[in-house]
PDB file of N, CA and C in Angstrom:
ATOM      1  N   MET A   1       0.835  -1.172   0.000  1.00  0.00           N
ATOM      2  CA  MET A   1       0.000   0.000   0.000  1.00  0.00           C
ATOM      3  C   MET A   1       0.889   1.249   0.000  1.00  0.00           C
ATOM      4  N   GLU A   2       0.596   2.183  -0.852  1.00  0.00           N
ATOM      5  CA  GLU A   2       1.373   3.413  -0.957  1.00  0.00           C
ATOM      6  C   GLU A   2       0.937   4.406   0.105  1.00  0.00           C
ATOM      7  N   PRO A   3       1.890   5.208   0.594  1.00  0.00           N
ATOM      8  CA  PRO A   3       1.508   6.220   1.582  1.00  0.00           C
ATOM      9  C   PRO A   3       0.593   7.262   0.941  1.00  0.00           C
ATOM     10  N   PRO A   4      -0.350   7.819   1.718  1.00  0.00           N
ATOM     11  CA  PRO A   4      -1.293   8.779   1.146  1.00  0.00           C
ATOM     12  C   PRO A   4      -0.641  10.119   0.779  1.00  0.00           C
ATOM     13  N   VAL A   5       0.511  10.416   1.340  1.00  0.00           N
ATOM     14  CA  VAL A   5       1.200  11.671   1.059  1.00  0.00           C
ATOM     15  C   VAL A   5       2.615  11.345   0.577  1.00  0.00           C
ATOM     16  N   ALA A   6       3.048  12.064  -0.433  1.00  0.00           N
ATOM     17  CA  ALA A   6       4.400  11.842  -0.948  1.00  0.00           C
ATOM     18  C   ALA A   6       5.424  12.215   0.121  1.00  0.00           C
ATOM     19  N   LEU A   7       6.538  11.502   0.138  1.00  0.00           N
ATOM     20  CA  LEU A   7       7.607  11.780   1.085  1.00  0.00           C
ATOM     21  C   LEU A   7       8.212  13.148   0.802  1.00  0.00           C
ATOM     22  N   ALA A   8       8.552  13.859   1.872  1.00  0.00           N
ATOM     23  CA  ALA A   8       9.162  15.182   1.723  1.00  0.00           C
ATOM     24  C   ALA A   8      10.582  15.027   1.209  1.00  0.00           C
ATOM     25  N   ARG A   9      11.005  15.955   0.390  1.00  0.00           N
ATOM     26  CA  ARG A   9      12.366  15.970  -0.131  1.00  0.00           C
ATOM     27  C   ARG A   9      13.022  17.282   0.267  1.00  0.00           C
ATOM     28  N   ARG A  10      14.299  17.188   0.601  1.00  0.00           N
ATOM     29  CA  ARG A  10      15.043  18.394   0.945  1.00  0.00           C
ATOM     30  C   ARG A  10      15.300  19.228  -0.295  1.00  0.00           C
ATOM     31  N   SER A  11      15.224  20.544  -0.100  1.00  0.00           N
ATOM     32  CA  SER A  11      15.571  21.447  -1.194  1.00  0.00           C
ATOM     33  C   SER A  11      17.092  21.444  -1.364  1.00  0.00           C
ATOM     34  N   ALA A  12      17.547  21.956  -2.485  1.00  0.00           N
ATOM     35  CA  ALA A  12      18.993  22.023  -2.731  1.00  0.00           C
ATOM     36  C   ALA A  12      19.672  22.896  -1.675  1.00  0.00           C
ATOM     37  N   ALA A  13      19.022  24.007  -1.278  1.00  0.00           N
ATOM     38  CA  ALA A  13      19.605  24.885  -0.261  1.00  0.00           C
ATOM     39  C   ALA A  13      19.701  24.176   1.083  1.00  0.00           C
ATOM     40  N   ALA A  14      18.669  23.424   1.452  1.00  0.00           N
ATOM     41  CA  ALA A  14      18.691  22.694   2.728  1.00  0.00           C
ATOM     42  C   ALA A  14      19.751  21.600   2.704  1.00  0.00           C
ATOM     43  N   GLN A  15      19.891  20.939   1.581  1.00  0.00           N
ATOM     44  CA  GLN A  15      20.906  19.887   1.454  1.00  0.00           C
ATOM     45  C   GLN A  15      22.318  20.482   1.575  1.00  0.00           C
ATOM     46  N   ALA A  16      22.535  21.628   0.934  1.00  0.00           N
ATOM     47  CA  ALA A  16      23.843  22.281   1.015  1.00  0.00           C
ATOM     48  C   ALA A  16      24.133  22.720   2.446  1.00  0.00           C
ATOM     49  N   LYS A  17      23.126  23.270   3.103  1.00  0.00           N
ATOM     50  CA  LYS A  17      23.294  23.716   4.496  1.00  0.00           C
ATOM     51  C   LYS A  17      23.660  22.547   5.393  1.00  0.00           C
ATOM     52  N   ALA A  18      23.006  21.418   5.230  1.00  0.00           N
ATOM     53  CA  ALA A  18      23.267  20.244   6.062  1.00  0.00           C
ATOM     54  C   ALA A  18      24.635  19.635   5.769  1.00  0.00           C
ATOM     55  N   SER A  19      25.067  19.696   4.541  1.00  0.00           N
ATOM     56  CA  SER A  19      26.324  19.040   4.190  1.00  0.00           C
ATOM     57  C   SER A  19      27.551  19.890   4.524  1.00  0.00           C
ATOM     58  N   TYR A  20      27.435  21.203   4.453  1.00  0.00           N
ATOM     59  CA  TYR A  20      28.600  22.051   4.688  1.00  0.00           C
ATOM     60  C   TYR A  20      28.727  22.530   6.124  1.00  0.00           C
ATOM     61  N   GLN A  21      27.637  22.581   6.865  1.00  0.00           N
ATOM     62  CA  GLN A  21      27.635  23.016   8.257  1.00  0.00           C
ATOM     63  C   GLN A  21      28.087  24.462   8.432  1.00  0.00           C
ATOM     64  N   TYR A  22      27.917  25.281   7.399  1.00  0.00           N
ATOM     65  CA  TYR A  22      28.252  26.697   7.463  1.00  0.00           C
ATOM     66  C   TYR A  22      27.093  27.497   6.898  1.00  0.00           C
ATOM     67  N   ASP A  23      26.888  28.712   7.414  1.00  0.00           N
ATOM     68  CA  ASP A  23      25.831  29.554   6.873  1.00  0.00           C
ATOM     69  C   ASP A  23      26.340  30.287   5.625  1.00  0.00           C
ATOM     70  N   GLN A  24      25.492  31.150   5.072  1.00  0.00           N
ATOM     71  CA  GLN A  24      25.859  31.843   3.837  1.00  0.00           C
ATOM     72  C   GLN A  24      27.030  32.801   4.032  1.00  0.00           C
ATOM     73  N   ALA A  25      27.248  33.267   5.265  1.00  0.00           N
ATOM     74  CA  ALA A  25      28.367  34.170   5.547  1.00  0.00           C
ATOM     75  C   ALA A  25      29.653  33.417   5.845  1.00  0.00           C
ATOM     76  N   GLY A  26      29.597  32.074   5.819  1.00  0.00           N
ATOM     77  CA  GLY A  26      30.787  31.276   6.068  1.00  0.00           C
ATOM     78  C   GLY A  26      31.031  30.960   7.529  1.00  0.00           C
ATOM     79  N   GLN A  27      30.080  31.315   8.398  1.00  0.00           N
ATOM     80  CA  GLN A  27      30.211  31.030   9.829  1.00  0.00           C
ATOM     81  C   GLN A  27      29.712  29.613  10.114  1.00  0.00           C
ATOM     82  N   PRO A  28      30.389  28.884  10.997  1.00  0.00           N
ATOM     83  CA  PRO A  28      29.951  27.514  11.296  1.00  0.00           C
ATOM     84  C   PRO A  28      28.667  27.511  12.120  1.00  0.00           C
ATOM     85  N   TYR A  29      27.853  26.480  11.919  1.00  0.00           N
ATOM     86  CA  TYR A  29      26.676  26.279  12.755  1.00  0.00           C
ATOM     87  C   TYR A  29      27.121  25.596  14.035  1.00  0.00           C
ATOM     88  N   TYR A  30      26.488  25.958  15.149  1.00  0.00           N
ATOM     89  CA  TYR A  30      26.816  25.380  16.445  1.00  0.00           C
ATOM     90  C   TYR A  30      25.592  24.712  17.043  1.00  0.00           C
ATOM     91  N   SER A  31      25.815  23.614  17.740  1.00  0.00           N
ATOM     92  CA  SER A  31      24.769  23.068  18.596  1.00  0.00           C
ATOM     93  C   SER A  31      24.733  23.959  19.831  1.00  0.00           C
ATOM     94  N   PHE A  32      23.709  23.794  20.661  1.00  0.00           N
ATOM     95  CA  PHE A  32      23.635  24.605  21.876  1.00  0.00           C
ATOM     96  C   PHE A  32      24.867  24.371  22.744  1.00  0.00           C
ATOM     97  N   ARG A  33      25.217  23.095  22.940  1.00  0.00           N
ATOM     98  CA  ARG A  33      26.397  22.764  23.756  1.00  0.00           C
ATOM     99  C   ARG A  33      27.667  23.320  23.114  1.00  0.00           C
ATOM    100  N   GLY A  34      27.776  23.202  21.802  1.00  0.00           N
ATOM    101  CA  GLY A  34      28.950  23.717  21.098  1.00  0.00           C
ATOM    102  C   GLY A  34      29.073  25.227  21.244  1.00  0.00           C
ATOM    103  N   LEU A  35      27.935  25.928  21.196  1.00  0.00           N
ATOM    104  CA  LEU A  35      27.964  27.379  21.373  1.00  0.00           C
ATOM    105  C   LEU A  35      28.391  27.740  22.783  1.00  0.00           C
ATOM    106  N   LEU A  36      27.880  27.024  23.789  1.00  0.00           N
ATOM    107  CA  LEU A  36      28.294  27.291  25.168  1.00  0.00           C
ATOM    108  C   LEU A  36      29.791  27.043  25.352  1.00  0.00           C
ATOM    109  N   GLU A  37      30.302  25.975  24.742  1.00  0.00           N
ATOM    110  CA  GLU A  37      31.733  25.694  24.840  1.00  0.00           C
ATOM    111  C   GLU A  37      32.552  26.797  24.170  1.00  0.00           C
ATOM    112  N   HIS A  38      32.047  27.304  23.045  1.00  0.00           N
ATOM    113  CA  HIS A  38      32.754  28.389  22.353  1.00  0.00           C
ATOM    114  C   HIS A  38      32.705  29.673  23.185  1.00  0.00           C
ATOM    115  N   LEU A  39      31.552  29.972  23.793  1.00  0.00           N
ATOM    116  CA  LEU A  39      31.441  31.156  24.636  1.00  0.00           C
ATOM    117  C   LEU A  39      32.363  31.064  25.848  1.00  0.00           C
ATOM    118  N   ALA A  40      32.614  29.851  26.322  1.00  0.00           N
ATOM    119  CA  ALA A  40      33.469  29.656  27.493  1.00  0.00           C
ATOM    120  C   ALA A  40      34.934  29.989  27.212  1.00  0.00           C
ATOM    121  N   THR A  41      35.306  30.148  25.955  1.00  0.00           N
ATOM    122  CA  THR A  41      36.691  30.505  25.642  1.00  0.00           C
ATOM    123  C   THR A  41      36.947  31.999  25.812  1.00  0.00           C
ATOM    124  N   LEU A  42      35.885  32.774  26.060  1.00  0.00           N
ATOM    125  CA  LEU A  42      36.037  34.200  26.343  1.00  0.00           C
ATOM    126  C   LEU A  42      36.482  34.310  27.794  1.00  0.00           C
ATOM    127  N   THR A  43      37.730  34.681  28.007  1.00  0.00           N
ATOM    128  CA  THR A  43      38.298  34.652  29.355  1.00  0.00           C
ATOM    129  C   THR A  43      38.883  35.995  29.761  1.00  0.00           C
ATOM    130  N   ARG A  44      39.086  36.130  31.064  1.00  0.00           N
ATOM    131  CA  ARG A  44      39.774  37.288  31.629  1.00  0.00           C
ATOM    132  C   ARG A  44      41.081  36.785  32.207  1.00  0.00           C
ATOM    133  N   ASN A  45      42.169  37.418  31.849  1.00  0.00           N
ATOM    134  CA  ASN A  45      43.496  37.024  32.313  1.00  0.00           C
ATOM    135  C   ASN A  45      44.108  38.140  33.139  1.00  0.00           C
ATOM    136  N   GLN A  46      44.902  37.767  34.121  1.00  0.00           N
ATOM    137  CA  GLN A  46      45.663  38.730  34.905  1.00  0.00           C
ATOM    138  C   GLN A  46      47.043  38.850  34.256  1.00  0.00           C
ATOM    139  N   VAL A  47      47.391  40.051  33.806  1.00  0.00           N
ATOM    140  CA  VAL A  47      48.637  40.281  33.089  1.00  0.00           C
ATOM    141  C   VAL A  47      49.550  41.156  33.946  1.00  0.00           C
ATOM    142  N   ARG A  48      50.786  40.736  34.050  1.00  0.00           N
ATOM    143  CA  ARG A  48      51.783  41.540  34.773  1.00  0.00           C
ATOM    144  C   ARG A  48      52.852  41.948  33.757  1.00  0.00           C
ATOM    145  N   PHE A  49      53.035  43.245  33.613  1.00  0.00           N
ATOM    146  CA  PHE A  49      54.046  43.761  32.703  1.00  0.00           C
ATOM    147  C   PHE A  49      55.405  43.761  33.406  1.00  0.00           C
ATOM    148  N   THR A  50      56.438  43.576  32.640  1.00  0.00           N
ATOM    149  CA  THR A  50      57.789  43.515  33.195  1.00  0.00           C
ATOM    150  C   THR A  50      58.086  44.768  34.000  1.00  0.00           C
ATOM    151  N   GLY A  51      58.519  44.550  35.250  1.00  0.00           N
ATOM    152  CA  GLY A  51      58.886  45.657  36.118  1.00  0.00           C
ATOM    153  C   GLY A  51      57.722  46.303  36.850  1.00  0.00           C
ATOM    154  N   ALA A  52      56.490  45.936  36.526  1.00  0.00           N
ATOM    155  CA  ALA A  52      55.329  46.532  37.196  1.00  0.00           C
ATOM    156  C   ALA A  52      54.945  45.673  38.397  1.00  0.00           C
ATOM    157  N   PRO A  53      54.628  46.299  39.520  1.00  0.00           N
ATOM    158  CA  PRO A  53      54.295  45.526  40.718  1.00  0.00           C
ATOM    159  C   PRO A  53      52.873  44.973  40.705  1.00  0.00           C
ATOM    160  N   ALA A  54      51.982  45.567  39.954  1.00  0.00           N
ATOM    161  CA  ALA A  54      50.575  45.146  39.972  1.00  0.00           C
ATOM    162  C   ALA A  54      50.202  44.385  38.701  1.00  0.00           C
ATOM    163  N   THR A  55      49.125  43.637  38.787  1.00  0.00           N
ATOM    164  CA  THR A  55      48.589  42.951  37.609  1.00  0.00           C
ATOM    165  C   THR A  55      47.409  43.733  37.067  1.00  0.00           C
ATOM    166  N   VAL A  56      47.120  43.543  35.786  1.00  0.00           N
ATOM    167  CA  VAL A  56      46.023  44.227  35.111  1.00  0.00           C
ATOM    168  C   VAL A  56      45.106  43.170  34.514  1.00  0.00           C
ATOM    169  N   PRO A  57      43.793  43.246  34.783  1.00  0.00           N
ATOM    170  CA  PRO A  57      42.887  42.283  34.144  1.00  0.00           C
ATOM    171  C   PRO A  57      42.679  42.645  32.673  1.00  0.00           C
ATOM    172  N   MET A  58      42.775  41.652  31.807  1.00  0.00           N
ATOM    173  CA  MET A  58      42.554  41.864  30.377  1.00  0.00           C
ATOM    174  C   MET A  58      41.643  40.762  29.848  1.00  0.00           C
ATOM    175  N   LEU A  59      40.662  41.167  29.051  1.00  0.00           N
ATOM    176  CA  LEU A  59      39.775  40.203  28.426  1.00  0.00           C
ATOM    177  C   LEU A  59      40.357  39.747  27.102  1.00  0.00           C
ATOM    178  N   THR A  60      40.089  38.488  26.755  1.00  0.00           N
ATOM    179  CA  THR A  60      40.460  38.040  25.417  1.00  0.00           C
ATOM    180  C   THR A  60      39.549  38.748  24.426  1.00  0.00           C
ATOM    181  N   GLU A  61      40.005  38.892  23.217  1.00  0.00           N
ATOM    182  CA  GLU A  61      39.203  39.532  22.174  1.00  0.00           C
ATOM    183  C   GLU A  61      38.072  38.581  21.769  1.00  0.00           C
ATOM    184  N   PRO A  62      36.798  39.015  21.888  1.00  0.00           N
ATOM    185  CA  PRO A  62      35.709  38.113  21.514  1.00  0.00           C
ATOM    186  C   PRO A  62      35.703  37.846  20.010  1.00  0.00           C
ATOM    187  N   THR A  63      35.334  36.634  19.645  1.00  0.00           N
ATOM    188  CA  THR A  63      35.220  36.274  18.236  1.00  0.00           C
ATOM    189  C   THR A  63      33.923  36.872  17.681  1.00  0.00           C
ATOM    190  N   SER A  64      33.780  36.864  16.386  1.00  0.00           N
ATOM    191  CA  SER A  64      32.552  37.377  15.779  1.00  0.00           C
ATOM    192  C   SER A  64      31.349  36.557  16.232  1.00  0.00           C
ATOM    193  N   THR A  65      31.523  35.259  16.433  1.00  0.00           N
ATOM    194  CA  THR A  65      30.436  34.408  16.902  1.00  0.00           C
ATOM    195  C   THR A  65      30.035  34.788  18.324  1.00  0.00           C
ATOM    196  N   GLN A  66      31.013  35.049  19.179  1.00  0.00           N
ATOM    197  CA  GLN A  66      30.720  35.457  20.553  1.00  0.00           C
ATOM    198  C   GLN A  66      30.009  36.804  20.573  1.00  0.00           C
ATOM    199  N   ARG A  67      30.475  37.740  19.767  1.00  0.00           N
ATOM    200  CA  ARG A  67      29.811  39.046  19.687  1.00  0.00           C
ATOM    201  C   ARG A  67      28.364  38.900  19.225  1.00  0.00           C
ATOM    202  N   GLU A  68      28.161  38.088  18.200  1.00  0.00           N
ATOM    203  CA  GLU A  68      26.820  37.885  17.657  1.00  0.00           C
ATOM    204  C   GLU A  68      25.901  37.224  18.681  1.00  0.00           C
ATOM    205  N   ALA A  69      26.408  36.244  19.432  1.00  0.00           N
ATOM    206  CA  ALA A  69      25.597  35.568  20.442  1.00  0.00           C
ATOM    207  C   ALA A  69      25.128  36.556  21.507  1.00  0.00           C
ATOM    208  N   PHE A  70      26.031  37.386  22.010  1.00  0.00           N
ATOM    209  CA  PHE A  70      25.635  38.368  23.018  1.00  0.00           C
ATOM    210  C   PHE A  70      24.704  39.421  22.427  1.00  0.00           C
ATOM    211  N   HIS A  71      24.927  39.786  21.172  1.00  0.00           N
ATOM    212  CA  HIS A  71      24.035  40.736  20.501  1.00  0.00           C
ATOM    213  C   HIS A  71      22.618  40.162  20.410  1.00  0.00           C
ATOM    214  N   LEU A  72      22.509  38.903  19.989  1.00  0.00           N
ATOM    215  CA  LEU A  72      21.191  38.275  19.859  1.00  0.00           C
ATOM    216  C   LEU A  72      20.504  38.111  21.211  1.00  0.00           C
ATOM    217  N   LEU A  73      21.297  37.934  22.271  1.00  0.00           N
ATOM    218  CA  LEU A  73      20.738  37.852  23.624  1.00  0.00           C
ATOM    219  C   LEU A  73      20.337  39.223  24.160  1.00  0.00           C
ATOM    220  N   GLY A  74      20.802  40.288  23.492  1.00  0.00           N
ATOM    221  CA  GLY A  74      20.478  41.638  23.928  1.00  0.00           C
ATOM    222  C   GLY A  74      21.200  42.045  25.200  1.00  0.00           C
ATOM    223  N   THR A  75      22.400  41.520  25.383  1.00  0.00           N
ATOM    224  CA  THR A  75      23.179  41.822  26.585  1.00  0.00           C
ATOM    225  C   THR A  75      24.619  42.139  26.197  1.00  0.00           C
ATOM    226  N   PRO A  76      25.267  43.019  26.939  1.00  0.00           N
ATOM    227  CA  PRO A  76      26.672  43.303  26.618  1.00  0.00           C
ATOM    228  C   PRO A  76      27.573  42.136  27.029  1.00  0.00           C
ATOM    229  N   ILE A  77      28.742  42.086  26.428  1.00  0.00           N
ATOM    230  CA  ILE A  77      29.730  41.083  26.812  1.00  0.00           C
ATOM    231  C   ILE A  77      30.196  41.442  28.219  1.00  0.00           C
ATOM    232  N   PRO A  78      30.132  40.516  29.162  1.00  0.00           N
ATOM    233  CA  PRO A  78      30.509  40.856  30.536  1.00  0.00           C
ATOM    234  C   PRO A  78      31.991  41.214  30.653  1.00  0.00           C
ATOM    235  N   LEU A  79      32.245  42.275  31.385  1.00  0.00           N
ATOM    236  CA  LEU A  79      33.623  42.705  31.598  1.00  0.00           C
ATOM    237  C   LEU A  79      34.222  42.141  32.869  1.00  0.00           C
ATOM    238  N   THR A  80      33.379  41.683  33.774  1.00  0.00           N
ATOM    239  CA  THR A  80      33.849  41.102  35.032  1.00  0.00           C
ATOM    240  C   THR A  80      33.140  39.786  35.276  1.00  0.00           C
ATOM    241  N   ILE A  81      33.733  38.969  36.128  1.00  0.00           N
ATOM    242  CA  ILE A  81      33.126  37.713  36.526  1.00  0.00           C
ATOM    243  C   ILE A  81      32.544  37.921  37.911  1.00  0.00           C
ATOM    244  N   LYS A  82      31.279  37.609  38.078  1.00  0.00           N
ATOM    245  CA  LYS A  82      30.628  37.820  39.374  1.00  0.00           C
ATOM    246  C   LYS A  82      30.580  36.546  40.157  1.00  0.00           C
TER     247      LYS A  82
END
């Protein structure tokens, strides 16, 4: 017996998206866990310059993906860890 509805077929664009794992801008697609792991690479380091007695906190430069994630969340990139 044949199914009453024809099976769905992926469009060429959907097939390309699934096979390349990159969007049209060349950015990789992330799973939720993968995005959280990528966001976790945004760190604050204590830097001591030669001859200076004190350390200075410095943030790593956020990637375009990290910037976009915080932009989409509508929140600034945190400057401190609470």
